[in-house]
Amino acid sequence: MDVSNLVPFFVFAHVSRKPRSLDEGIKLPAVQRQLLRIRARAFASGRSLGQRFMMTTTYRQKAFLDYAVFDQAVAFARKNGTALLVGDLAELLRGVPIEQFRRCSDRPDSLEVDVWDAATGRFWRDFEQATRQTIHGMAIDRYRRGEKIAVGRKKTQSSAGNIAHNQALGARANKVRAKRLAERIRPIVDEMRAALPAGEQLSPSALMHRLNELGFKGPQTDKWSLNAAKRYLLILDK
């Protein structure tokens, strides 16, 4: 399906407090981040932004595509024969309740319109299975971190042991986290390596750009650095 010059777009964000007006909602950091990506993608593709569909909510037990505003956006795009542009599909899917992830990641495939991801410039139907599995793994990690934070609020753990012991525990925990993240990006690395000509090595620079393009957070910051990509290639090759 070709994307028309005037493309509708959908913005959805979880917030800690419901905005009192549309103007206040548009200024929220989570909304601004998506709008910047949407505008940049439209500009880079030579399109103009059309009808806006937007929602912010404090409720986290319902997926973004289960709200009426998403259905309205899909219906509008279908009626006008265009794709529906969203800010970051990976980010939206990471925010759905974990038990609903499979259903939510399958639903865009059944829609009668293409869901166009501003973060990568690709349609959801073109996301490889390895990429979808990696997003699922990131959603699981997010869910587990949320559980740990909830437990931490209920129970204060006392610190024990000497400095050397605590440092050893910290180093071990860092190693485990690094290995877990390496396994999350392994499908992407395998996919990129399979596409290379025979004898050519995957460069850290290519991996860095690909992970940032897909919106995967780096080990220390939101973006992957060259050194981080190099380090994790080494971890995966051990």
PDB file of N, CA, C and O in Angstrom, residues 31 46 64 70 91 94 132 192 203 206 215:
ATOM      1  N   VAL A  31       5.234  12.618  24.836  1.00  0.00           N
ATOM      2  CA  VAL A  31       4.522  12.981  23.611  1.00  0.00           C
ATOM      3  C   VAL A  31       5.456  13.723  22.654  1.00  0.00           C
ATOM      4  O   VAL A  31       5.477  13.449  21.448  1.00  0.00           O
ATOM      5  N   GLY A  46       9.213  13.101   2.434  1.00  0.00           N
ATOM      6  CA  GLY A  46       8.537  14.013   1.523  1.00  0.00           C
ATOM      7  C   GLY A  46       7.028  14.023   1.681  1.00  0.00           C
ATOM      8  O   GLY A  46       6.312  14.370   0.746  1.00  0.00           O
ATOM      9  N   PHE A  64      -2.273   0.033  24.064  1.00  0.00           N
ATOM     10  CA  PHE A  64      -2.578   1.231  23.269  1.00  0.00           C
ATOM     11  C   PHE A  64      -3.562   0.936  22.137  1.00  0.00           C
ATOM     12  O   PHE A  64      -4.385   1.772  21.767  1.00  0.00           O
ATOM     13  N   PHE A  70      -7.355   4.492  18.803  1.00  0.00           N
ATOM     14  CA  PHE A  70      -6.542   3.743  17.837  1.00  0.00           C
ATOM     15  C   PHE A  70      -7.433   3.188  16.722  1.00  0.00           C
ATOM     16  O   PHE A  70      -7.068   3.238  15.534  1.00  0.00           O
ATOM     17  N   GLU A  91       8.731   1.060  21.261  1.00  0.00           N
ATOM     18  CA  GLU A  91       8.439   1.710  22.541  1.00  0.00           C
ATOM     19  C   GLU A  91       6.993   1.477  22.952  1.00  0.00           C
ATOM     20  O   GLU A  91       6.702   1.203  24.120  1.00  0.00           O
ATOM     21  N   ARG A  94       6.661  -2.155  24.096  1.00  0.00           N
ATOM     22  CA  ARG A  94       7.306  -2.409  25.384  1.00  0.00           C
ATOM     23  C   ARG A  94       6.423  -1.958  26.539  1.00  0.00           C
ATOM     24  O   ARG A  94       6.585  -2.418  27.672  1.00  0.00           O
ATOM     25  N   ARG A 132      11.134  -8.838  16.191  1.00  0.00           N
ATOM     26  CA  ARG A 132       9.943  -8.915  17.036  1.00  0.00           C
ATOM     27  C   ARG A 132      10.254  -9.659  18.343  1.00  0.00           C
ATOM     28  O   ARG A 132       9.793  -9.278  19.417  1.00  0.00           O
ATOM     29  N   MET A 192      22.104  -9.759  10.801  1.00  0.00           N
ATOM     30  CA  MET A 192      23.004  -8.891  10.043  1.00  0.00           C
ATOM     31  C   MET A 192      24.160  -9.687   9.452  1.00  0.00           C
ATOM     32  O   MET A 192      24.565  -9.463   8.312  1.00  0.00           O
ATOM     33  N   SER A 203      30.763  -5.125  11.395  1.00  0.00           N
ATOM     34  CA  SER A 203      31.498  -4.061  12.074  1.00  0.00           C
ATOM     35  C   SER A 203      30.706  -3.523  13.261  1.00  0.00           C
ATOM     36  O   SER A 203      29.466  -3.483  13.226  1.00  0.00           O
ATOM     37  N   ALA A 206      28.336  -0.730  12.154  1.00  0.00           N
ATOM     38  CA  ALA A 206      27.075  -1.149  11.529  1.00  0.00           C
ATOM     39  C   ALA A 206      26.082  -1.620  12.585  1.00  0.00           C
ATOM     40  O   ALA A 206      24.894  -1.299  12.523  1.00  0.00           O
ATOM     41  N   GLY A 215      15.733   1.517  17.897  1.00  0.00           N
ATOM     42  CA  GLY A 215      15.311   2.106  19.161  1.00  0.00           C
ATOM     43  C   GLY A 215      15.646   1.291  20.389  1.00  0.00           C
ATOM     44  O   GLY A 215      15.063   1.501  21.451  1.00  0.00           O
TER      45      GLY A 215
END
